[in-house]
XYZ file of C-alpha atoms in Angstrom:
574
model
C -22.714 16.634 -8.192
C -23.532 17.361 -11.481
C -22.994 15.699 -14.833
C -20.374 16.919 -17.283
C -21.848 18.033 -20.396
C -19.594 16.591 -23.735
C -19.130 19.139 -26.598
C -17.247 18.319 -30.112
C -15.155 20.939 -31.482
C -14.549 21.699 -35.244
C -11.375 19.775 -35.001
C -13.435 16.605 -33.908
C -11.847 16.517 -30.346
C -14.330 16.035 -27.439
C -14.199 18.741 -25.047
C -15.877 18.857 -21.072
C -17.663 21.129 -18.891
C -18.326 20.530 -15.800
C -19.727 21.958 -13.223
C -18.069 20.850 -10.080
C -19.578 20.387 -6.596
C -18.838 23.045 -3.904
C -17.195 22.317 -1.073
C -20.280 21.893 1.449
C -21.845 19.333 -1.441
C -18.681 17.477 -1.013
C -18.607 17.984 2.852
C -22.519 16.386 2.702
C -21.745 13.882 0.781
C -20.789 10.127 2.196
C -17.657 9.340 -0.034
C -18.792 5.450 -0.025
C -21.347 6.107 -1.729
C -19.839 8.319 -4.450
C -17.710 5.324 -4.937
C -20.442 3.100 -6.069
C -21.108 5.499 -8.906
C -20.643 4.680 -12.435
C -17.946 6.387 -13.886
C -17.637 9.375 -16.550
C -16.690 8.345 -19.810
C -15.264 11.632 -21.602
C -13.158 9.653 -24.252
C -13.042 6.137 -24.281
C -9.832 6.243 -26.723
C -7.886 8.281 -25.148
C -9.758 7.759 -20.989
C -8.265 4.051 -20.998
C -8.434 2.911 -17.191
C -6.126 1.167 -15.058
C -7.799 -2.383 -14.205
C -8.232 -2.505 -10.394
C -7.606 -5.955 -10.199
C -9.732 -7.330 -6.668
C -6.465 -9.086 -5.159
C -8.488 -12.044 -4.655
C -8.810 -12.495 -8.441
C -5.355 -11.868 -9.024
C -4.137 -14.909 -5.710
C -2.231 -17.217 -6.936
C -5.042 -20.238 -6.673
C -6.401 -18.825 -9.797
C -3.725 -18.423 -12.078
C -6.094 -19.843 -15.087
C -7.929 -15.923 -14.456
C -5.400 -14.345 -15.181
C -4.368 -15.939 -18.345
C -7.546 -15.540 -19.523
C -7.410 -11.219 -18.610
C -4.427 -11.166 -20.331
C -5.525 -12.134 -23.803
C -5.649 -8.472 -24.877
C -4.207 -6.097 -22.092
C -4.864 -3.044 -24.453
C -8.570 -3.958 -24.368
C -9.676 -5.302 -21.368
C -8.807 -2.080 -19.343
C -11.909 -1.684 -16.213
C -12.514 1.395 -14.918
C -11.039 1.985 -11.378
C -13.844 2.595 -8.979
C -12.079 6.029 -8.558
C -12.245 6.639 -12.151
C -15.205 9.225 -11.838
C -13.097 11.675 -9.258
C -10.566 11.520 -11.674
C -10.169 14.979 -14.088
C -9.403 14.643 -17.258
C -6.120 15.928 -18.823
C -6.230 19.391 -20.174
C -8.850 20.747 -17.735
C -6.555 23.244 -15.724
C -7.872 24.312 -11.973
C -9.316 27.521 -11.576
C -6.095 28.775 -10.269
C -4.988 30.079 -13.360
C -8.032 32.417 -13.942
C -8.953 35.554 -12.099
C -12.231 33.506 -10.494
C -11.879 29.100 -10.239
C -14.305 27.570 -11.625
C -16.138 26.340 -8.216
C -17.034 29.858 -8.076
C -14.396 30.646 -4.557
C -11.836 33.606 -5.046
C -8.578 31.911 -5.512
C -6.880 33.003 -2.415
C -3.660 36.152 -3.237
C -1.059 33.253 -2.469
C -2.173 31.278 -5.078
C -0.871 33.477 -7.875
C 2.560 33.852 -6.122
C 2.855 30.497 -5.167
C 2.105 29.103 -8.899
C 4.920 31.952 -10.444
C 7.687 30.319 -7.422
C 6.805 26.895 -8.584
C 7.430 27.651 -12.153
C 10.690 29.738 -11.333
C 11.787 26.480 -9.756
C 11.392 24.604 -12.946
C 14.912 22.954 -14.040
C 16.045 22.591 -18.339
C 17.760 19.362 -19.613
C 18.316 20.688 -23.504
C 15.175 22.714 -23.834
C 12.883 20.691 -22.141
C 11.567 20.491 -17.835
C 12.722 17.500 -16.348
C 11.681 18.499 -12.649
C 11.717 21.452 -9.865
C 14.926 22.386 -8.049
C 14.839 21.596 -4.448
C 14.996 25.113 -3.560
C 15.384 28.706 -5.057
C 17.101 30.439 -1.844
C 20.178 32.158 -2.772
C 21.116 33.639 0.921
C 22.657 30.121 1.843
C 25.545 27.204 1.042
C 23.420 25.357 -1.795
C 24.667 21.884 -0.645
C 22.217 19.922 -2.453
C 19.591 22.166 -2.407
C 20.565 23.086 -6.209
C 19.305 19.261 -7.445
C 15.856 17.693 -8.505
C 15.103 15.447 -5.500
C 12.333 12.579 -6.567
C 10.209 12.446 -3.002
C 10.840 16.419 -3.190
C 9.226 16.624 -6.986
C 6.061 14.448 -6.412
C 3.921 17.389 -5.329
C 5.381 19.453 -7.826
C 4.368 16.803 -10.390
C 0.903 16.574 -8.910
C 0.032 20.392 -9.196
C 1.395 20.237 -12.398
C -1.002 17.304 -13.314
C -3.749 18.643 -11.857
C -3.666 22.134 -13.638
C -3.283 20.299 -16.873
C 0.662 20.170 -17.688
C 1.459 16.675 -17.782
C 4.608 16.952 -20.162
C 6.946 18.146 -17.154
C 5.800 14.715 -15.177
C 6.235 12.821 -18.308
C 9.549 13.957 -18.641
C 10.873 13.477 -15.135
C 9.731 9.700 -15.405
C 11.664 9.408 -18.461
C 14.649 11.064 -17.045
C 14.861 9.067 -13.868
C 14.119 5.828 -15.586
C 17.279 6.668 -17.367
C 19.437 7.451 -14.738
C 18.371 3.757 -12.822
C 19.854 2.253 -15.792
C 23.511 4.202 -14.358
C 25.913 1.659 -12.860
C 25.769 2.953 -9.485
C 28.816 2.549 -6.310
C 29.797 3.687 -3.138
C 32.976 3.013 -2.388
C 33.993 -0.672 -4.008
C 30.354 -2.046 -3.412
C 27.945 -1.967 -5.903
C 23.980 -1.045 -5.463
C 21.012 -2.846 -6.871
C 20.097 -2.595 -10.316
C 16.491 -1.218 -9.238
C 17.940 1.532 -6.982
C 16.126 5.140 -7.682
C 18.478 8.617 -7.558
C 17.792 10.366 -4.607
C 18.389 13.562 -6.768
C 19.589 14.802 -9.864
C 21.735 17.752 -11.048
C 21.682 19.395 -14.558
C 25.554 20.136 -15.302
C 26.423 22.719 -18.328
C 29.326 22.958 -19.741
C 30.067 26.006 -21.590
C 33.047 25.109 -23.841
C 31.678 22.299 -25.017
C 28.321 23.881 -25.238
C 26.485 20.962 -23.718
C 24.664 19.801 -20.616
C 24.781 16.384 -19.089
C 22.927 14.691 -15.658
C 24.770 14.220 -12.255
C 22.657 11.534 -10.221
C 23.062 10.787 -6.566
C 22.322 7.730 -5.236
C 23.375 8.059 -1.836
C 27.169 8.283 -2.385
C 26.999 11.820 -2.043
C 23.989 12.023 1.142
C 24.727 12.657 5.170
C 25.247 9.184 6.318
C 25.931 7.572 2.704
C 22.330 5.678 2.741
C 20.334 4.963 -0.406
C 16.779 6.369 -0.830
C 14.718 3.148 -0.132
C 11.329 5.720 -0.626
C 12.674 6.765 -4.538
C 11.681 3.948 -6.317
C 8.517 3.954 -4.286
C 7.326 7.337 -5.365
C 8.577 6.858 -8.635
C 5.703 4.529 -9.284
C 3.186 6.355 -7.558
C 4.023 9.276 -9.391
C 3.679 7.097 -12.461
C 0.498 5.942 -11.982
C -0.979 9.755 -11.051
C 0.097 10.358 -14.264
C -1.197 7.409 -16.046
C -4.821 7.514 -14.214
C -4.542 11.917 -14.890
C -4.033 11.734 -18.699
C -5.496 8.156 -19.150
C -2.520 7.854 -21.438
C -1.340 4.152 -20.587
C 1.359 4.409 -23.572
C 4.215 5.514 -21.093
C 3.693 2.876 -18.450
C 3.385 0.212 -20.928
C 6.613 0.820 -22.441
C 9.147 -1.753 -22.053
C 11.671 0.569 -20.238
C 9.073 1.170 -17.664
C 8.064 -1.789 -17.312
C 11.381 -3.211 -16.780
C 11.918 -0.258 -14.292
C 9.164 -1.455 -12.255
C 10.134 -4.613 -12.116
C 13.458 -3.712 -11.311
C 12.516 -1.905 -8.003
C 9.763 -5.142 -7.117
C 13.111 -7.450 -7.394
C 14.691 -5.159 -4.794
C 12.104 -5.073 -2.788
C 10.437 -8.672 -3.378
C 13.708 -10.765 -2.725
C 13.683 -13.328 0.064
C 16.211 -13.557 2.683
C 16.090 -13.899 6.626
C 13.353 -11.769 7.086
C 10.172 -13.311 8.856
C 8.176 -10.331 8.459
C 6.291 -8.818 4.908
C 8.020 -5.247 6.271
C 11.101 -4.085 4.396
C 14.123 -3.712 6.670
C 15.859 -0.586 6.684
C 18.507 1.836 7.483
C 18.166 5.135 9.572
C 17.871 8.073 7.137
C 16.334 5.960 4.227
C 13.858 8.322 3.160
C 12.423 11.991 4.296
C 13.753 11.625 7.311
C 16.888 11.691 6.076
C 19.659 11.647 9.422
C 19.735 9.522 12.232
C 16.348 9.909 13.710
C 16.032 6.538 15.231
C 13.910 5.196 12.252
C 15.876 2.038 11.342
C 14.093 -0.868 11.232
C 10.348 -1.096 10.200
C 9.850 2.526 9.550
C 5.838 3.083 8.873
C 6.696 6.085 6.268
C 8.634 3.327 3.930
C 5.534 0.609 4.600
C 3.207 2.198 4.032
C 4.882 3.748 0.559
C 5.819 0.053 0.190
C 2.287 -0.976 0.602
C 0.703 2.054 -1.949
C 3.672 1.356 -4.156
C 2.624 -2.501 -4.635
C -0.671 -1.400 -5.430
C 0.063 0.770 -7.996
C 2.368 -1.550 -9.531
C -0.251 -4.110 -9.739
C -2.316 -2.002 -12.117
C 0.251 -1.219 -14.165
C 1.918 -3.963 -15.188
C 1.567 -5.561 -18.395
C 0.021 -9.425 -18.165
C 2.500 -10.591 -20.331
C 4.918 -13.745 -18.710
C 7.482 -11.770 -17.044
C 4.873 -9.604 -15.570
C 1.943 -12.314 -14.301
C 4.840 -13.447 -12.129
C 5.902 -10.517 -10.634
C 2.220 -10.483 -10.131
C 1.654 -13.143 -8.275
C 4.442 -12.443 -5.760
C 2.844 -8.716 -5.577
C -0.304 -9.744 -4.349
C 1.121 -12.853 -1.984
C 2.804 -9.723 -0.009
C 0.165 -7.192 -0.186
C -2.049 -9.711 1.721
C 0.717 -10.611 4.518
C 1.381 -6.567 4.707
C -1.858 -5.835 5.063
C -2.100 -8.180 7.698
C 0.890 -7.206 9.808
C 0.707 -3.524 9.450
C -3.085 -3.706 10.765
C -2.475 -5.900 12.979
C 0.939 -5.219 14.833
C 1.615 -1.424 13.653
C -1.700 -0.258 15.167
C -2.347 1.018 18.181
C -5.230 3.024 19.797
C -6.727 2.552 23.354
C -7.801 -0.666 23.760
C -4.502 -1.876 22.448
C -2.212 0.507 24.245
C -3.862 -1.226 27.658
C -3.059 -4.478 26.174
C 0.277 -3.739 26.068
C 0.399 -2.345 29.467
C -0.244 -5.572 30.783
C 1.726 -7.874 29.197
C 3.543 -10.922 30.376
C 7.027 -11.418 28.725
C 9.364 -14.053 28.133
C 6.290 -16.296 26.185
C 7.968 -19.432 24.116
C 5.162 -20.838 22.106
C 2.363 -20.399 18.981
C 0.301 -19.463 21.469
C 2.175 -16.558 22.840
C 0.131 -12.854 23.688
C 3.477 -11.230 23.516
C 4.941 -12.295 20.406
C 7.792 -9.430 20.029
C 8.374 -10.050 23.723
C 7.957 -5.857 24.244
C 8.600 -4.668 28.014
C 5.701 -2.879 29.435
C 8.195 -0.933 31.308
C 9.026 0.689 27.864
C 6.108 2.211 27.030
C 6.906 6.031 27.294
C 5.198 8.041 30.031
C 3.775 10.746 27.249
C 1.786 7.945 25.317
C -0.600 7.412 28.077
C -1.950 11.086 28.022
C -1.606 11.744 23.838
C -4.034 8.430 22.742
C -7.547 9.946 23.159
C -10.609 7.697 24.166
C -11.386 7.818 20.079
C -8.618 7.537 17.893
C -5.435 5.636 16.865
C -2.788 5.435 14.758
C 0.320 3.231 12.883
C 3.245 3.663 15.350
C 6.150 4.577 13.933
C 8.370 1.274 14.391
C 7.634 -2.249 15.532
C 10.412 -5.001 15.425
C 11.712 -7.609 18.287
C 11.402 -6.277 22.008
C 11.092 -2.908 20.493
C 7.986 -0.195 19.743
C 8.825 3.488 18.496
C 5.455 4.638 19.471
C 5.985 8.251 17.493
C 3.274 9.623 15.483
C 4.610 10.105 12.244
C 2.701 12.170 9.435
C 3.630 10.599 5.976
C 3.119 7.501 7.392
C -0.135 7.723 8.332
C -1.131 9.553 5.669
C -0.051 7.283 2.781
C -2.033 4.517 4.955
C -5.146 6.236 4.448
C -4.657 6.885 0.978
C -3.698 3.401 -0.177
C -6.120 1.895 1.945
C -3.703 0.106 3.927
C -5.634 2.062 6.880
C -9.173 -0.131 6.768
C -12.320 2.920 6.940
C -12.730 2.166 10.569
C -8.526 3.234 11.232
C -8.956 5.709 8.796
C -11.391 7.364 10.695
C -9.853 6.928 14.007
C -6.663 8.742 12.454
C -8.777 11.496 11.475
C -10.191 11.648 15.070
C -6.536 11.725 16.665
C -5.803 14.647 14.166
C -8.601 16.662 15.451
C -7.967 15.697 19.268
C -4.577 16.763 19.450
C -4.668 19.432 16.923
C -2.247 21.706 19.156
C 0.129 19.043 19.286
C 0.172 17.879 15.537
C -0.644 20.611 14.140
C -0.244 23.983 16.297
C 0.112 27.116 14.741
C 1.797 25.791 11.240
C 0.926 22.611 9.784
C 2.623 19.837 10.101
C 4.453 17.638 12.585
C 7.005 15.453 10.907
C 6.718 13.585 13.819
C 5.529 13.602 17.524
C 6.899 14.418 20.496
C 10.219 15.409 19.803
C 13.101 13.003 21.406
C 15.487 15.174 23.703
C 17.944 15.318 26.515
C 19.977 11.833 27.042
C 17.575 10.288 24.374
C 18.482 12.942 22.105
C 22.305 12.255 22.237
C 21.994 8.025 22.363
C 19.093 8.344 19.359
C 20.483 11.131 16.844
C 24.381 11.202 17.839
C 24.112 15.040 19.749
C 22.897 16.623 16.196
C 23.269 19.884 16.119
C 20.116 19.899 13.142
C 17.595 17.697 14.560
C 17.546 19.092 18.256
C 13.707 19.082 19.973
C 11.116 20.373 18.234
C 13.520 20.908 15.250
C 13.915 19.593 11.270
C 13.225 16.043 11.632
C 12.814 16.094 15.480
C 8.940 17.427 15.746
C 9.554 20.083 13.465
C 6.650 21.414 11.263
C 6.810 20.937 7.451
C 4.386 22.702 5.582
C 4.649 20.476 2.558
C 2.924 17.848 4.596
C -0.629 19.881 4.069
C -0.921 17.979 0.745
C -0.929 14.931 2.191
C -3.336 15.764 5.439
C -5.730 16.881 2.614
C -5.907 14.297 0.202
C -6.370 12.209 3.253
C -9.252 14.109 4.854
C -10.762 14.226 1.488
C -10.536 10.598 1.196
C -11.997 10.616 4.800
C -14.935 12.851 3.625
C -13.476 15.505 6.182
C -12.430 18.419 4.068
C -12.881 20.642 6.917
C -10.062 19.226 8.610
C -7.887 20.461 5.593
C -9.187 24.099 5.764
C -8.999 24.618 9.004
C -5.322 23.830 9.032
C -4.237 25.726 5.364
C -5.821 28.725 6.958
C -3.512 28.714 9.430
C -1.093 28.086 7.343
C -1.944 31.145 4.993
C -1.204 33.436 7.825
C 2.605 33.092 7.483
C 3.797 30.821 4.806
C 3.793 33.930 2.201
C 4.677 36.304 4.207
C 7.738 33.532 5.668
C 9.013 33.154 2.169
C 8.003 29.353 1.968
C 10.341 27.906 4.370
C 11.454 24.171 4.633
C 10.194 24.175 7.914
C 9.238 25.211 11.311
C 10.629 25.150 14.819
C 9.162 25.383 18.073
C 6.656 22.930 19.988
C 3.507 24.880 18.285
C 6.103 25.424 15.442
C 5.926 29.085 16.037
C 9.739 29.886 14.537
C 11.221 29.982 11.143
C 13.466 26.287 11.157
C 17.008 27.854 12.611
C 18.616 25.859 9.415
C 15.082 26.289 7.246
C 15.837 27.178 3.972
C 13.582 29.794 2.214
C 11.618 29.524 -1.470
C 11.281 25.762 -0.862
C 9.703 24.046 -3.824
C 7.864 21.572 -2.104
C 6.194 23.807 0.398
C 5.284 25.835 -2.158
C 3.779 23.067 -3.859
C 2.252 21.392 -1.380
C 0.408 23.866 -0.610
C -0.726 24.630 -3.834
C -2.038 21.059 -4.201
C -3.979 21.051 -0.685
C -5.508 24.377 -2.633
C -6.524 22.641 -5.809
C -7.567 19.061 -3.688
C -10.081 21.328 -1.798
C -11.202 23.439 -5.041
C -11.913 19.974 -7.043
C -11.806 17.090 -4.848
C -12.108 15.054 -8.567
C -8.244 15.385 -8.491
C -8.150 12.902 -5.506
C -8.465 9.930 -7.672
C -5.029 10.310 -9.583
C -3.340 9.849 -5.760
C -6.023 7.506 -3.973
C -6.574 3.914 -4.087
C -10.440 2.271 -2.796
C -10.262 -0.167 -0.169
C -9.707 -4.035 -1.975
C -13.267 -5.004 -0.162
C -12.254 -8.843 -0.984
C -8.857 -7.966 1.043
C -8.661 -10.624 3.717
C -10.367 -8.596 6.953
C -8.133 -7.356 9.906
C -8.580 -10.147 12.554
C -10.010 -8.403 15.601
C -7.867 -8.684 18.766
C -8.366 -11.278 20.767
C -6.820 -14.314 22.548
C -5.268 -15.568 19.359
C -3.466 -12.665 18.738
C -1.682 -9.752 20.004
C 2.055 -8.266 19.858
């Protein structure tokens, strides 16, 4: 990799050029060790870092620390250790230009996918406050007219990463507003911290004015709040924070009341006994009865990233060391029971096999009491001899042991995945390619649920039958996340292999939603057509690959001081 060279313009701003490593550099290169390098300093005004505060020096044993870090929170910024493979603001991808700067042809898509995108983009008085869900005109709209917030997270991240952080800024601001919206279904009234699932732009021409319709789940199938909104709302918050190294927006008071907002939601205490948020079916993507109530590992593992981010970026002032300290107290009891419980690769799957039930005591093997007689015949043949994965569900006598993308994806990313699981995940990706990923990237989830489990598990619906939607269906959008992961992973050829696949139809398709079929062969029968976040997923899988720099704005490093995963043994099991 070479080293950016720093220019100063007549106006007296610094400018950059760099000249990125190619792809096979990357692909050589051990992505430890790139951590351990220094980082690039480009402009030490306006490149402020978020402190990546080891958890251990944020536990609550040494509170006196942390009074003395927050003398001067405007001062005593560190550089994350991903601050190097982060670009700086105003450095657009190569996308934009006839030849990227990495020297590759931009691939013919890229130029149609970037005008889509922008066609997408949705006006509150003059300015872009997000992307519509989708632009296809040949169906009922339902909601498909309104700014969803999971939905506009890779929008915002393309836009980031090709320099346009205003739209991003914007959206934060908007949302942040509409929390503030007294929000009911029925008689009962939601948390204050609770996120829109989506937002609608509303003119009205007599009056010459345009106002904002939110939906917090009064209006969604099933009449469930987004539990994931306030989670990506922070991620997206701190992409934007570490992209720009403009702290000013996260440090104001209305988002930093916002965040604390969605911690109080999420931080309470009540009957639970585990560090796992309990939820509804159809509490985030996977947005119908699926089966997914419970534990879900999509909203845990956005749980788990979301904690992390929100422990950089809030201020040290009184309000905030406290929410702090509770912060970090759960990160290390989630860490703990997602590695431990929510994993599952060969050696554990035989475990399982042979355990005893009814156990009554500390000492017990067993502790969720889960039948061996449950474990589903197709799990035997999927886990590979190298490899594992977080299942998708764990809770008392009962295991969902789905493969679920997002899931696993986010666990990589946020390093709630330790290297060694990270790996394995990668491994499992690349021995069941056909099944995960076929011939269009990717499974939502795998295998699909069907027959008599189909009607008990989804209620007989007519949208999520096998291989289908939500039911092992293949969403394209999901290439995003499968290459910031193998990135992360230092296995970018993972992520090529599977966009070229995808660049055989997903053009030529229209950008739909998603696809049907076991090797997702078909069009979705219900897929709609020009969807945003296909088309911007892909677009940042493209840029991810051109600059792998742009991983650091949706990454976190492993917290080395992180108490380690407890290796299996007679002390512990399920």
């Amino acid at each position: 990799m070479s080293t950016p060279t720093v220019d100063v313009n007549q106006n007296g701003n610094v400018k950059t050029e760099d000249t990125l490593c190619t792809l096979a550099e990357f692909e050589e290169c051990d992505f430890s060790k790139l951590l351990e390098k220094p980082p690039r300093i480009l402009n030490m005004e306006r490149q402020r870092s978020l402190d990546e505060r080891s958890l251990s020096d944020l536990s609550i044993g040494i509170s006196p620390r942390l009074s003395a870090r927050a003398t001067d929170i405007n001062t005593s910024r560190i550089f994350e250790p991903l601050d190097f493979i982060c670009s700086p603001v105003g450095r657009r991808s190569g996308f934009n230009t006839p030849r990227s700067q990495t020297g590759f042809e931009p691939h013919p898509m890229v130029a149609e996918a970037w005008d889509a995108l922008r066609r997408s983009l949705v006006y509150f008085r003059g300015q872009p406050v997000g992307t519509i869900a989708a632009l296809d005109n040949s169906e009922e709209k339902l909601n498909y007219d309104q700014v969803f917030v999971r939905d506009f997270v890779p929008s915002g991240l393309a836009f980031l990463m090709n320099g346009e952080p205003e739209i991003v800024k914007n959206f934060i601001l908007k949302t942040l507003r509409l929390q503030s919206w007294e929000k009911k279904i029925d008689r009962f009234q939601l948390g204050e911290g609770v996120m829109p699932a989506s937002f609608k732009v509303l003119h009205d021409p007599v009056r010459n004015n345009e106002t904002l319709m939110a939906d917090f789940g009064e209006s969604a199938i099933g009449r469930v709040a987004p539990v994931d909104s306030g989670f990506w709302w922070i991620i997206l918050l701190r992409a934007y924070t570490k992209s720009t190294g403009d702290t000013s927006l996260a440090e104001l008071p209305e988002c930093q009341k916002g965040m604390r907002l969605i911690l109080s939601l999420c931080l309470s205490e009540g009957f639970d006994t585990f560090p796992t948020l309990l939820c509804a079916d159809g509490c985030c993507m996977i947005d119908r009865r699926m089966g997914v109530y419970g534990y879900p590992i999509e909203i845990q593992a956005l749980f788990f990233m979301a904690l992390r981010c929100a422990l950089l970026l809030l201020k040290q002032d009184d309000e905030g060391k406290e929410f702090i300290e509770r912060i970090v107290k759960r990160l290390h009891a989630l860490s703990f029971h997602m590695r431990s419980y929510f994993w599952l690769d060969l050696k554990q799957l035989n475990d399982i096999y042979r355990y005893k039930t009814e156990e009554y005591s500390h000492t017990a093997l067993n502790k969720f009491n889960v039948m061996p007689d449950s474990l589903p015949e197709w799990i035997f043949d999927f886990m590979p001899v190298r490899g594992g994965y977080f299942i998708g569900n764990v809770s008392p006598a009962r295991m969902d042991f789905r493969w679920f993308c997002l899931g696993n994806c986010i666990a990589i990313l946020s390093s709630l995945a330790t290297p060694e699981q990270s790996t394995a995940i990668m491994d499992l990706i690349e021995s069941r390619w056909e099944e995960l990923v076929g011939e269009m990237p990717l499974k939502v989830c795998y295998p699909a649920i069907e027959n008599h489990e189909w009607r008990i598990t989804t209620g007989c619906d007519p949208k999520n039958t096998r291989w289908s939607y939500h039911n092992g269906g293949s969403w394209p959008v999901l290439l995003w996340l499968l290459t910031a992961a193998c990135v992360k992973t230092g296995r970018p050829q993972i992520a090529r292999r599977a966009l070229e696949i995808a660049e055989t139809r997903l053009l030529k398709d229209n950008w739909p939603e998603y696809y049907d079929g076991k090797l997702g062969r078909y069009i979705g029968k219900q897929s709609r057509k020009v969807q945003t976040w296909s088309i911007a997923g892909y677009l940042v899988a493209k840029m991810l690959l051109e600059d792998p720099s742009h991983l650091g704005m949706i990454a976190l490093e492993e917290d080395k001081q992180m108490k380690p995963l407890l290796r299996r043994s007679n002390s512990w099991t399920l």
